[in-house]
Coordinates of N, CA and C in Angstrom, one line a residue:
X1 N 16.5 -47.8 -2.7 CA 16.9 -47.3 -4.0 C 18.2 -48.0 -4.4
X2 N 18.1 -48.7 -5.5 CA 19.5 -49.5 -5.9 C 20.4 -48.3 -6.6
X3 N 21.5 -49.0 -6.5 CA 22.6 -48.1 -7.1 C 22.4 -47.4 -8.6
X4 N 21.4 -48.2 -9.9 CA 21.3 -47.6 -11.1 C 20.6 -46.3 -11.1
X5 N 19.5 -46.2 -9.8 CA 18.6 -45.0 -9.4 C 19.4 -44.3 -8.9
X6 N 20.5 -44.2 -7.7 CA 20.9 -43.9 -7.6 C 22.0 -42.6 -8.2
X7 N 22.5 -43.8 -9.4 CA 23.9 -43.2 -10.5 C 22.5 -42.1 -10.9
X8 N 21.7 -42.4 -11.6 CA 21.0 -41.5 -12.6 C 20.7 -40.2 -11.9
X9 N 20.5 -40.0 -10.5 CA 20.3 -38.7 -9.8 C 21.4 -37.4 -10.4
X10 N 22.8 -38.1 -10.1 CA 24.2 -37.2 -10.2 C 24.5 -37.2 -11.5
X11 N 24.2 -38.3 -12.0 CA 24.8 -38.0 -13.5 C 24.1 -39.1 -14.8
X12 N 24.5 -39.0 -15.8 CA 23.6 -39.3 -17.0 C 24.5 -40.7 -17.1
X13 N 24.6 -41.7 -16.7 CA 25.5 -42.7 -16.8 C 26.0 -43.0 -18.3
X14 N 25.2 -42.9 -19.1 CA 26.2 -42.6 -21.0 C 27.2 -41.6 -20.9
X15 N 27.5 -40.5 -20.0 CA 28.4 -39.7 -20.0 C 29.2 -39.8 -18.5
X16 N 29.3 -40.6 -17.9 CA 30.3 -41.6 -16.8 C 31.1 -42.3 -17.2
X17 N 30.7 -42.9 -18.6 CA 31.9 -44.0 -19.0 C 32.8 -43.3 -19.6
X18 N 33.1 -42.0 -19.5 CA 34.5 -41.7 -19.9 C 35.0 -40.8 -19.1
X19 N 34.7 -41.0 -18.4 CA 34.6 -39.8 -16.8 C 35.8 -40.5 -15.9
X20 N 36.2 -39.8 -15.2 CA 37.6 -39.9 -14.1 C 36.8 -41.1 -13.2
X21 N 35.5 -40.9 -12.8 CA 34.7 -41.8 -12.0 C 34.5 -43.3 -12.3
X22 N 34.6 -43.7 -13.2 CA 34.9 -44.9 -13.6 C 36.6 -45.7 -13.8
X23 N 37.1 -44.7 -13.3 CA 38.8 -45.2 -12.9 C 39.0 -46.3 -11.9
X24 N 39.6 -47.4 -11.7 CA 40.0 -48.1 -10.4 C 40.3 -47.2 -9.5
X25 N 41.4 -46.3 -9.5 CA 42.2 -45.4 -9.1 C 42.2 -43.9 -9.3
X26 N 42.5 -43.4 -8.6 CA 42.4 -41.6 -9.0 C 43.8 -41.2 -7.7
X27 N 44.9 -40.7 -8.5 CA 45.4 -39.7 -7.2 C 45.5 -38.6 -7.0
X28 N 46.0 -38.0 -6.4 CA 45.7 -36.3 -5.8 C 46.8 -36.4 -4.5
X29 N 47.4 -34.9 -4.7 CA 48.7 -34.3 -4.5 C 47.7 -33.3 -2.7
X30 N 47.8 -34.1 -1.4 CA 47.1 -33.4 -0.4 C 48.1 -33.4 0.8
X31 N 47.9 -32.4 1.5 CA 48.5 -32.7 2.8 C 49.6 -33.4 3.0
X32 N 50.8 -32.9 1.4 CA 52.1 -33.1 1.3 C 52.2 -34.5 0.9
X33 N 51.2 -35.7 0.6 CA 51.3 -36.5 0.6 C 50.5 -36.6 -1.4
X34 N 51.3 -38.2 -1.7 CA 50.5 -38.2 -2.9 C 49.1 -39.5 -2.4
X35 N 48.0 -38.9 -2.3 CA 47.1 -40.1 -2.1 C 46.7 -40.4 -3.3
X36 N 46.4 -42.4 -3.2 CA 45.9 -43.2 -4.2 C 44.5 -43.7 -3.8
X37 N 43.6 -43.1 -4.3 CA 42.4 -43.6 -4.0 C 41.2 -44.6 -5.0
X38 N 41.1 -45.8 -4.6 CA 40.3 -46.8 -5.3 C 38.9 -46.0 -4.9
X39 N 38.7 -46.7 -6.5 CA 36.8 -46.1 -6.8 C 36.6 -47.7 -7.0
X40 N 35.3 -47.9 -7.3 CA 34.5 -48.7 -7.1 C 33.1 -48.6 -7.4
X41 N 32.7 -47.3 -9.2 CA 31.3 -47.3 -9.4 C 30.4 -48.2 -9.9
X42 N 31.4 -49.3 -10.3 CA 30.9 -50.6 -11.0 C 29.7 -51.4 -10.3
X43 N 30.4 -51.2 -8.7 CA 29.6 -52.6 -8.1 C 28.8 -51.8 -6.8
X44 N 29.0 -50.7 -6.3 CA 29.1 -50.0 -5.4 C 28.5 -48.4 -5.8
X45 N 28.8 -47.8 -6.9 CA 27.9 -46.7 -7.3 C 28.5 -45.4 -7.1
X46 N 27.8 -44.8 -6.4 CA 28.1 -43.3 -5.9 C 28.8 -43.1 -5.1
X47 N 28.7 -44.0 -4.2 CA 29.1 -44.0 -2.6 C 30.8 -44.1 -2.9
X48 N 31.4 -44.8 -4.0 CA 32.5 -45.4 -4.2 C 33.3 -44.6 -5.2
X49 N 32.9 -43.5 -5.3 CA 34.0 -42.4 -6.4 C 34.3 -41.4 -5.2
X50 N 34.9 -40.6 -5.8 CA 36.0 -39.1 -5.5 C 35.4 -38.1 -6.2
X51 N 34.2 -37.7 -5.6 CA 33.2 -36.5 -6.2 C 34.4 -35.2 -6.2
X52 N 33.9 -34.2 -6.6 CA 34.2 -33.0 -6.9 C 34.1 -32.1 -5.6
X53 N 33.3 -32.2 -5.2 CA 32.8 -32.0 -3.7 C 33.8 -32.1 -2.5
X54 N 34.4 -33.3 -2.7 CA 35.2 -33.7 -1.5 C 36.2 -33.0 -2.4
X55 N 36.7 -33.2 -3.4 CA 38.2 -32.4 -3.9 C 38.4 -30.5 -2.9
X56 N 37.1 -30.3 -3.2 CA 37.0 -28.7 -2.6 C 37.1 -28.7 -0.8
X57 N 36.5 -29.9 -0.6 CA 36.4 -29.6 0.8 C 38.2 -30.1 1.4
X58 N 38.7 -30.9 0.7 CA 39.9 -31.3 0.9 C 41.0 -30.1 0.9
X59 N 40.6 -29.3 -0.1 CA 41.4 -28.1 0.0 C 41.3 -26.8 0.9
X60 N 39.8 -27.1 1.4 CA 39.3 -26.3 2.5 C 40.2 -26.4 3.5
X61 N 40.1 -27.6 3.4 CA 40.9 -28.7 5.2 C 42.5 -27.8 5.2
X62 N 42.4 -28.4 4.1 CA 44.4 -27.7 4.1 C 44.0 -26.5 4.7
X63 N 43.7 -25.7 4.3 CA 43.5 -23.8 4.5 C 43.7 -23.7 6.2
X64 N 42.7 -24.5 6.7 CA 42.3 -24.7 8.1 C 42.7 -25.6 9.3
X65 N 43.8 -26.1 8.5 CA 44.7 -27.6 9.3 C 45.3 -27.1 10.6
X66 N 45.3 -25.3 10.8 CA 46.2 -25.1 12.2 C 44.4 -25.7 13.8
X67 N 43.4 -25.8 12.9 CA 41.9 -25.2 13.6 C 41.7 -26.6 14.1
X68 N 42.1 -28.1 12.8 CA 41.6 -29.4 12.3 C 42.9 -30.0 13.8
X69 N 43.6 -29.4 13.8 CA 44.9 -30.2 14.5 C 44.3 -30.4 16.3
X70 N 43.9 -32.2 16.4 CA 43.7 -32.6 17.6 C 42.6 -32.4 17.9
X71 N 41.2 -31.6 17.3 CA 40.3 -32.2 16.9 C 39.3 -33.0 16.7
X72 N 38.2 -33.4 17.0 CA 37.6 -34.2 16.8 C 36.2 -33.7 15.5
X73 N 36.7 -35.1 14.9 CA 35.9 -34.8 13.7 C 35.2 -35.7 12.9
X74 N 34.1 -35.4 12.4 CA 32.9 -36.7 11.8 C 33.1 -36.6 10.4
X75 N 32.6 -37.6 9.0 CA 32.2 -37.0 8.2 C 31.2 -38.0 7.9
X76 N 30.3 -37.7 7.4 CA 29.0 -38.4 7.1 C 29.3 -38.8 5.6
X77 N 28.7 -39.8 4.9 CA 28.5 -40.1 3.6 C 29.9 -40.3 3.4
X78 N 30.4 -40.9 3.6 CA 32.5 -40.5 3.3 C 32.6 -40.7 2.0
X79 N 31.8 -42.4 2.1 CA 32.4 -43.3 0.9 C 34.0 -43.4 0.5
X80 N 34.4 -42.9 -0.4 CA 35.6 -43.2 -0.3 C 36.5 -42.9 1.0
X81 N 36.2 -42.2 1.2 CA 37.0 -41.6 3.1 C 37.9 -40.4 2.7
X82 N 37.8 -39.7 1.3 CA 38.7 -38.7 1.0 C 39.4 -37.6 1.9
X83 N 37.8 -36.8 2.1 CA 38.0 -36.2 3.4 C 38.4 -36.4 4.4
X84 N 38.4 -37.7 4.4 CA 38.6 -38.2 6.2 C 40.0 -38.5 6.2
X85 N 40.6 -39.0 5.2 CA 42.3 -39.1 5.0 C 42.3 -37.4 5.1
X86 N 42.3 -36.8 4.3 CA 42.7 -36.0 4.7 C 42.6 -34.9 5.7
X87 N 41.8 -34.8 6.5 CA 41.6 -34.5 7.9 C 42.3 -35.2 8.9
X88 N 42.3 -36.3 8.4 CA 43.3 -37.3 9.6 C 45.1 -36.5 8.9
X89 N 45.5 -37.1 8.3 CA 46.3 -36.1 7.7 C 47.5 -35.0 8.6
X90 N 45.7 -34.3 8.5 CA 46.1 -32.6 9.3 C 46.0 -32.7 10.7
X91 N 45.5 -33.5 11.2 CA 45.7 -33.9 12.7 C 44.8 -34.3 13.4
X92 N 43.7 -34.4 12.4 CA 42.1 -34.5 13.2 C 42.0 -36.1 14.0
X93 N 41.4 -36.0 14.7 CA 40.6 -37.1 15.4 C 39.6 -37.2 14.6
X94 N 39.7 -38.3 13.7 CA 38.4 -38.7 12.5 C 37.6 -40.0 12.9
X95 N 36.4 -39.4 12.4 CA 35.6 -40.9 12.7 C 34.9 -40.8 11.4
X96 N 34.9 -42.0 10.6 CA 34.6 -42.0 9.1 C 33.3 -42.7 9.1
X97 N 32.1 -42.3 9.1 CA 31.0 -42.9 8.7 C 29.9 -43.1 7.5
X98 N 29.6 -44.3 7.0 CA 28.7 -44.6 5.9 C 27.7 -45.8 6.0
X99 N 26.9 -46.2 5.0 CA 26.0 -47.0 4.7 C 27.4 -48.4 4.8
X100 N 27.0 -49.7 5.4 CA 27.4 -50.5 5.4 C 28.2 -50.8 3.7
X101 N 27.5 -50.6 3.1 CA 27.6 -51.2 1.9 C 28.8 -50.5 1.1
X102 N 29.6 -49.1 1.7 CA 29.9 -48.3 1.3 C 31.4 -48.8 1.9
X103 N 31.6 -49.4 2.9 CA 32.3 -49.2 4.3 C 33.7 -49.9 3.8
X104 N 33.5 -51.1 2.9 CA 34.6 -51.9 2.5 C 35.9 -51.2 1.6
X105 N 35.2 -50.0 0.6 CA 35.6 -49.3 -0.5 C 36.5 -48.1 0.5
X106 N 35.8 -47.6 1.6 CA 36.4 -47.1 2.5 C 37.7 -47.4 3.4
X107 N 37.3 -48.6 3.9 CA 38.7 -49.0 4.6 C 40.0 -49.3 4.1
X108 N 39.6 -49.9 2.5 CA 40.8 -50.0 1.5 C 41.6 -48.6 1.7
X109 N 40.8 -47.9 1.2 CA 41.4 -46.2 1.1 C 41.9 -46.0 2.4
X110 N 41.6 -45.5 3.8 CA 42.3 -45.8 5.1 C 43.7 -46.4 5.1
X111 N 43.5 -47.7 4.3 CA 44.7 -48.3 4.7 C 45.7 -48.6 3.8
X112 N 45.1 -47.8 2.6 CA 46.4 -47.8 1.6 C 46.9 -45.9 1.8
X113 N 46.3 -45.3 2.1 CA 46.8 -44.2 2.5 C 47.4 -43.5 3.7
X114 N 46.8 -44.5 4.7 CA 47.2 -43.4 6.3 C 48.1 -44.8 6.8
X115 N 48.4 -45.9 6.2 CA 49.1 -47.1 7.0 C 49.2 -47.1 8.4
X116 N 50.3 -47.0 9.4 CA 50.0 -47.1 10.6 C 49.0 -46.0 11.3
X117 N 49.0 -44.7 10.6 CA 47.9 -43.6 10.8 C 46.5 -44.8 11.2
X118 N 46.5 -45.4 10.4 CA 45.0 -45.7 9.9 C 44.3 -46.0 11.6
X119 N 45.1 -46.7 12.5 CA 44.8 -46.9 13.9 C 44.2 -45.3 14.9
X120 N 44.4 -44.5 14.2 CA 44.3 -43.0 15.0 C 42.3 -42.8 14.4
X121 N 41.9 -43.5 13.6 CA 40.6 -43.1 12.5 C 39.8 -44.3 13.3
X122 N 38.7 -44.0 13.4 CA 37.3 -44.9 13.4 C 36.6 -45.0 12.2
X123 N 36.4 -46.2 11.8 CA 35.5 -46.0 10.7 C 34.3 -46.9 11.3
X124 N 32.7 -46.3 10.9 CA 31.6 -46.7 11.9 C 30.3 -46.6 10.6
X125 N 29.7 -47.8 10.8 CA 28.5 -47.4 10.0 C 27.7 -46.9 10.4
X126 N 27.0 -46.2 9.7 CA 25.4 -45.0 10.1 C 24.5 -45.1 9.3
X127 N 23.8 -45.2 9.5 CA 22.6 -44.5 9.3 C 21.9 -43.3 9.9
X128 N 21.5 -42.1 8.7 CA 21.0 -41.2 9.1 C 19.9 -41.5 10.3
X129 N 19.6 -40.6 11.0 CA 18.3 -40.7 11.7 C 18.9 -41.8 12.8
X130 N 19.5 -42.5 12.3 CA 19.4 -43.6 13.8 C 20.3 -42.8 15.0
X131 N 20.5 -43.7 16.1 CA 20.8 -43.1 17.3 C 22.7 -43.2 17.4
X132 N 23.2 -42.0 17.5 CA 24.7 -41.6 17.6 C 25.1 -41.5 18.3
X133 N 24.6 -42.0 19.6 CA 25.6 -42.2 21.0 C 26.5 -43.1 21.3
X134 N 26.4 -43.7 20.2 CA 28.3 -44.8 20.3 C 28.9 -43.8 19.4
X135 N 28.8 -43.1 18.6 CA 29.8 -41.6 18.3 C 30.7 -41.1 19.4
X136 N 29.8 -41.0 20.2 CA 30.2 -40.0 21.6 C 30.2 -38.3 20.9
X137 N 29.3 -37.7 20.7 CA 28.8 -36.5 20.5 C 29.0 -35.5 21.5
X138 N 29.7 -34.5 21.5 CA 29.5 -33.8 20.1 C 30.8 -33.6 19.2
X139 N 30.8 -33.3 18.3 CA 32.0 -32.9 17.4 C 32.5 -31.7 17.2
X140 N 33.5 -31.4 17.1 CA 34.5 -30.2 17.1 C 33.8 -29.9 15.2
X141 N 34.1 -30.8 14.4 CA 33.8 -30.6 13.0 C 33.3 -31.6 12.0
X142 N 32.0 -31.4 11.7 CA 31.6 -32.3 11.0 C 31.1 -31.9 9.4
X143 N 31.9 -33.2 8.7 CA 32.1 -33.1 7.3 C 31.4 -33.6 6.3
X144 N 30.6 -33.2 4.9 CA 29.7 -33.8 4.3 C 29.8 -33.2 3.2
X145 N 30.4 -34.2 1.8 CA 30.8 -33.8 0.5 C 29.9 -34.3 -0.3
X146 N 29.3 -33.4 -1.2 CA 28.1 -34.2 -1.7 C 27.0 -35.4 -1.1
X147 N 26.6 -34.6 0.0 CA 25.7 -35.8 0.6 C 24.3 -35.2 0.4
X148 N 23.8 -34.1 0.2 CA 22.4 -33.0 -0.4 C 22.1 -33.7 -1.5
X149 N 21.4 -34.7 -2.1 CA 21.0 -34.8 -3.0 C 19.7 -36.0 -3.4
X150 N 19.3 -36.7 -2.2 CA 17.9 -37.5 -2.2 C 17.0 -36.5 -1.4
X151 N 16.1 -36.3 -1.5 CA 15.3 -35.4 -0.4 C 14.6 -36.4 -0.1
X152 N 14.8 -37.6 0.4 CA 13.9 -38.5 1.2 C 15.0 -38.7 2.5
X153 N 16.3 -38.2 2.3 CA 17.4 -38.6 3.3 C 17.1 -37.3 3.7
X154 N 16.5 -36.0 3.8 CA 16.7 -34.7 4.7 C 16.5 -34.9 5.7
X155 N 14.7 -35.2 6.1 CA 14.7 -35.4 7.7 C 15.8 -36.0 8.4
X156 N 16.5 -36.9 7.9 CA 17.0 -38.0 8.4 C 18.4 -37.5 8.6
X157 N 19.1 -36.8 7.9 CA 20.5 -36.5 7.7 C 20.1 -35.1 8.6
X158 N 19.2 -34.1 8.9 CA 19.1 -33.2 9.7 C 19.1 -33.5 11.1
X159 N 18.3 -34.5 11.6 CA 18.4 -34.9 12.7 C 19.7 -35.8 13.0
X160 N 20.9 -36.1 12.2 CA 21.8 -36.5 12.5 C 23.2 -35.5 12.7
X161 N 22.6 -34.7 12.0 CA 23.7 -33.0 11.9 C 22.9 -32.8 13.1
X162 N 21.7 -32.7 14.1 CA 21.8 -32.1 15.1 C 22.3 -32.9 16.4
X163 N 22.3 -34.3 16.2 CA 22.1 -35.0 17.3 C 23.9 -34.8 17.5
X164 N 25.2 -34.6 16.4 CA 26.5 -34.9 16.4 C 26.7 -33.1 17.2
X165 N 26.1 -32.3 16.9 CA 26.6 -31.2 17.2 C 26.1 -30.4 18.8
X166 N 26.9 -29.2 19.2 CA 26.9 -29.2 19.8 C 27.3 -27.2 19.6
X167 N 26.6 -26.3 20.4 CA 26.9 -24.5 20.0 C 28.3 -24.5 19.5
X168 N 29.2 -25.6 19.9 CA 30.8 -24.8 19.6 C 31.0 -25.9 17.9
X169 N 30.1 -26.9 17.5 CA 30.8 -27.8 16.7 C 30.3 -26.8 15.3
X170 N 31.7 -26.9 14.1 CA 31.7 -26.4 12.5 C 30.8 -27.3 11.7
X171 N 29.9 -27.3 10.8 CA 29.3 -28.5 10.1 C 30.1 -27.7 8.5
X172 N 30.6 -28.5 7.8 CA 31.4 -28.0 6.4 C 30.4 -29.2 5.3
X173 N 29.5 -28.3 4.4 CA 28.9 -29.1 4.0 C 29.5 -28.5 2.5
X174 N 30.3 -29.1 1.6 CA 30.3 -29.2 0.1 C 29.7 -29.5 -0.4
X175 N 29.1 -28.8 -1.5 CA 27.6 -29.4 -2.5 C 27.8 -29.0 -3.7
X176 N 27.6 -29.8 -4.6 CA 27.2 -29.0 -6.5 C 25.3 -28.9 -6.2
X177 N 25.1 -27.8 -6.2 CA 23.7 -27.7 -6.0 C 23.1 -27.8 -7.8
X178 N 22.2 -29.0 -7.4 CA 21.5 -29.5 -8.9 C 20.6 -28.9 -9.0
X179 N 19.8 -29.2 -8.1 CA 17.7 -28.7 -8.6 C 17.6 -28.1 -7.3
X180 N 16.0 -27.4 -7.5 CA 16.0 -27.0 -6.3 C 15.5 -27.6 -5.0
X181 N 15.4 -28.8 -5.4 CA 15.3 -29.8 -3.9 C 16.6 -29.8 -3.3
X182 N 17.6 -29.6 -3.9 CA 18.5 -29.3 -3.0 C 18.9 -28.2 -2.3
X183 N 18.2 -26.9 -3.0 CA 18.1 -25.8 -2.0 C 16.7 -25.8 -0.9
X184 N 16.2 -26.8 -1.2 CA 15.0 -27.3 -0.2 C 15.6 -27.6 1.1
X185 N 16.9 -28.3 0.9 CA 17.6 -28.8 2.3 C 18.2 -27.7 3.1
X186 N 18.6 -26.5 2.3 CA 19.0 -25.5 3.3 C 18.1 -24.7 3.8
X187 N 17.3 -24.9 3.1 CA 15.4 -23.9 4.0 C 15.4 -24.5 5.0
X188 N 15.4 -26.3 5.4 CA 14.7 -27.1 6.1 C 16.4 -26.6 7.7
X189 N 17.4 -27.0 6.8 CA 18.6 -26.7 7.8 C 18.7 -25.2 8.7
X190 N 17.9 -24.4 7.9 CA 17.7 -22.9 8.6 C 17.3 -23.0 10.3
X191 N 16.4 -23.9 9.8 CA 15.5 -24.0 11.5 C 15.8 -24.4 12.8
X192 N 17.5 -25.3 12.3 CA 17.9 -25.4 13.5 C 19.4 -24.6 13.4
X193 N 20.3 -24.8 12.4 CA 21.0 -23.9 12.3 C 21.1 -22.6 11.2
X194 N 22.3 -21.9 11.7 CA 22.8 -20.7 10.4 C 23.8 -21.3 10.0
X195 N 23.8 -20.9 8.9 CA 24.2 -21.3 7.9 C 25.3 -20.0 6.9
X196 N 26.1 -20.3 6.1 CA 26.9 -19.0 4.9 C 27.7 -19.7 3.8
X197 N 27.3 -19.5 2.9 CA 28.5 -19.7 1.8 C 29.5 -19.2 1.8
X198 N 30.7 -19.8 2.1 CA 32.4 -19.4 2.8 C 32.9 -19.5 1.3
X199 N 32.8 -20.4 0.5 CA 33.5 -20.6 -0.6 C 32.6 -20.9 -1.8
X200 N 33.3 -20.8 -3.3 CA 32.5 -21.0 -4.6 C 33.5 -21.3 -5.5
X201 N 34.2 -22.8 -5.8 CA 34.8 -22.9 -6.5 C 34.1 -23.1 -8.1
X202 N 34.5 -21.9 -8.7 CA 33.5 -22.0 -10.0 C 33.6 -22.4 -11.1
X203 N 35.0 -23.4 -11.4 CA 35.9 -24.4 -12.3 C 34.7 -25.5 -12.0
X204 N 34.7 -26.2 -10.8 CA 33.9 -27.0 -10.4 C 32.6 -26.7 -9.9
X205 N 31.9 -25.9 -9.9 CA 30.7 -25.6 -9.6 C 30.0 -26.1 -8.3
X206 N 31.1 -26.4 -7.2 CA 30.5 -26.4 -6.0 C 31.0 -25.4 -4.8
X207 N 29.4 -25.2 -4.2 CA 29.7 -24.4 -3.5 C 30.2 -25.1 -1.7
X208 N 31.0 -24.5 -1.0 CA 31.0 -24.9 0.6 C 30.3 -24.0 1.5
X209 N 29.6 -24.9 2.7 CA 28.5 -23.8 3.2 C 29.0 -24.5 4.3
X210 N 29.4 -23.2 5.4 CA 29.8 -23.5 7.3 C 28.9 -23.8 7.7
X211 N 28.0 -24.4 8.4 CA 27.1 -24.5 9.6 C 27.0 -24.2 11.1
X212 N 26.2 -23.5 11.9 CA 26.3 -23.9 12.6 C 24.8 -23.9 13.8
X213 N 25.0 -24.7 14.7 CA 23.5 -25.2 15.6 C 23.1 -23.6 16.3
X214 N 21.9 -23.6 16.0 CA 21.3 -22.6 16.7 C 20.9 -23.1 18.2
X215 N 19.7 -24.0 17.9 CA 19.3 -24.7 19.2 C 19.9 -25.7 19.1
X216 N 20.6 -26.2 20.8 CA 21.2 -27.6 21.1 C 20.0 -28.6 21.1
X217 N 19.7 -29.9 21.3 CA 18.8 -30.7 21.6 C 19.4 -31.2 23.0
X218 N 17.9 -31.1 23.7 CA 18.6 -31.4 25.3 C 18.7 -32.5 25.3
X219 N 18.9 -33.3 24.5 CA 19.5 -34.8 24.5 C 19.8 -35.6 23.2
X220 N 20.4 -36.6 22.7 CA 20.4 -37.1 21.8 C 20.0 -38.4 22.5
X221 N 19.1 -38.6 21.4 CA 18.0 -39.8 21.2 C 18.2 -40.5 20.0

């Protein structure tokens, strides 16, 4: 799927060009700090903005930063690394993962934000479904801001939420739920974990949902 198929899923691209998402730049007042974060929907797409999604989960983090402190923590789909700055931030052991293509727009942000921090973060390319044993699994908390929204990535991003976790790990998944293929993902997510809507921020219309593994897998494969 190229990036114009892509854009058209989230949004009507005639009503992007005057959108915050087509900014170079975007900042935000987090975890005492003022972060500057480069977008990149020009050349790079989705992967390369500051959704709405991570804004809420970012504010989650803060709530929770005595829980995040020391920590070890994933976030899938990062793209910009929003979350992941800010989890690192609060004390977490982050490991920032995305599609190669995503990963450049990421480390900029890393390193204009956390400067010598930036050495304490892993940033690692993934692919859903592939194998996550150079992770080193399992995870204290794993993070995903707007990543619900192709239903050809479910199998694939389910078996990767089960292979990172572990009975004691948090999965914090922020979503703007569009259609109902995206509540198709939490039918499918029932089966291996429970699941709750913790928060509903209703300015922004996304909701955050905790996860967690019901059955472990006796191994990751």
């Amino acid at each position: 799927m190229n990036v114009s198929e892509t854009a058209v899923v989230l949004y009507d691209p005639s009503t992007v060009i005057l959108s915050p998402f087509q900014a170079r730049e975007r900042t935000f007042d987090f975890a005492g700090r003022t972060l500057t974060l480069f977008q990149n929907w020009n050349d790079v797409g989705v992967a390369a903005v500051v959704w709405d999604a991570a804004i809420v989960l970012g504010r989650y983090l803060e709530k929770i930063a005595v829980q995040l402190k020391g920590k070890k923590v994933i976030e899938l789909g990062a793209g910009t690394g929003f979350a992941s700055i800010v989890a690192s931030l609060l004390g977490g052991h982050v490991t920032i993962t995305d599609r190669q293509m995503a990963l450049n727009v990421t480390r900029m942000n890393v390193e204009g934000n956390l400067g010598e921090k930036k050495k304490l973060v892993e940033i690692k390319e993934l692919e859903w479904g592939q194998n996550v044993s150079s992770l080193e699994p399992p995870f204290d908390f794993v993070l995903g801001a707007d990543i619900v929204y192709i239903e050809d990535t479910f199998v694939d991003l389910l078996k990767t939420l089960r292979d990172l976790c572990d009975e004691n790990t948090v999965v914090l998944l922020s979503c703007k739920i569009r259609y109902d293929r995206d509540k198709r993902f939490f039918e499918l997510l029932s089966h291996n974990f429970s699941y709750e809507s913790i928060l509903y921020d209703q300015e922004m219309d996304i909701t955050l949902f905790e996860a967690r593994i019901i059955s472990v897998p006796a191994h990751h494969d």
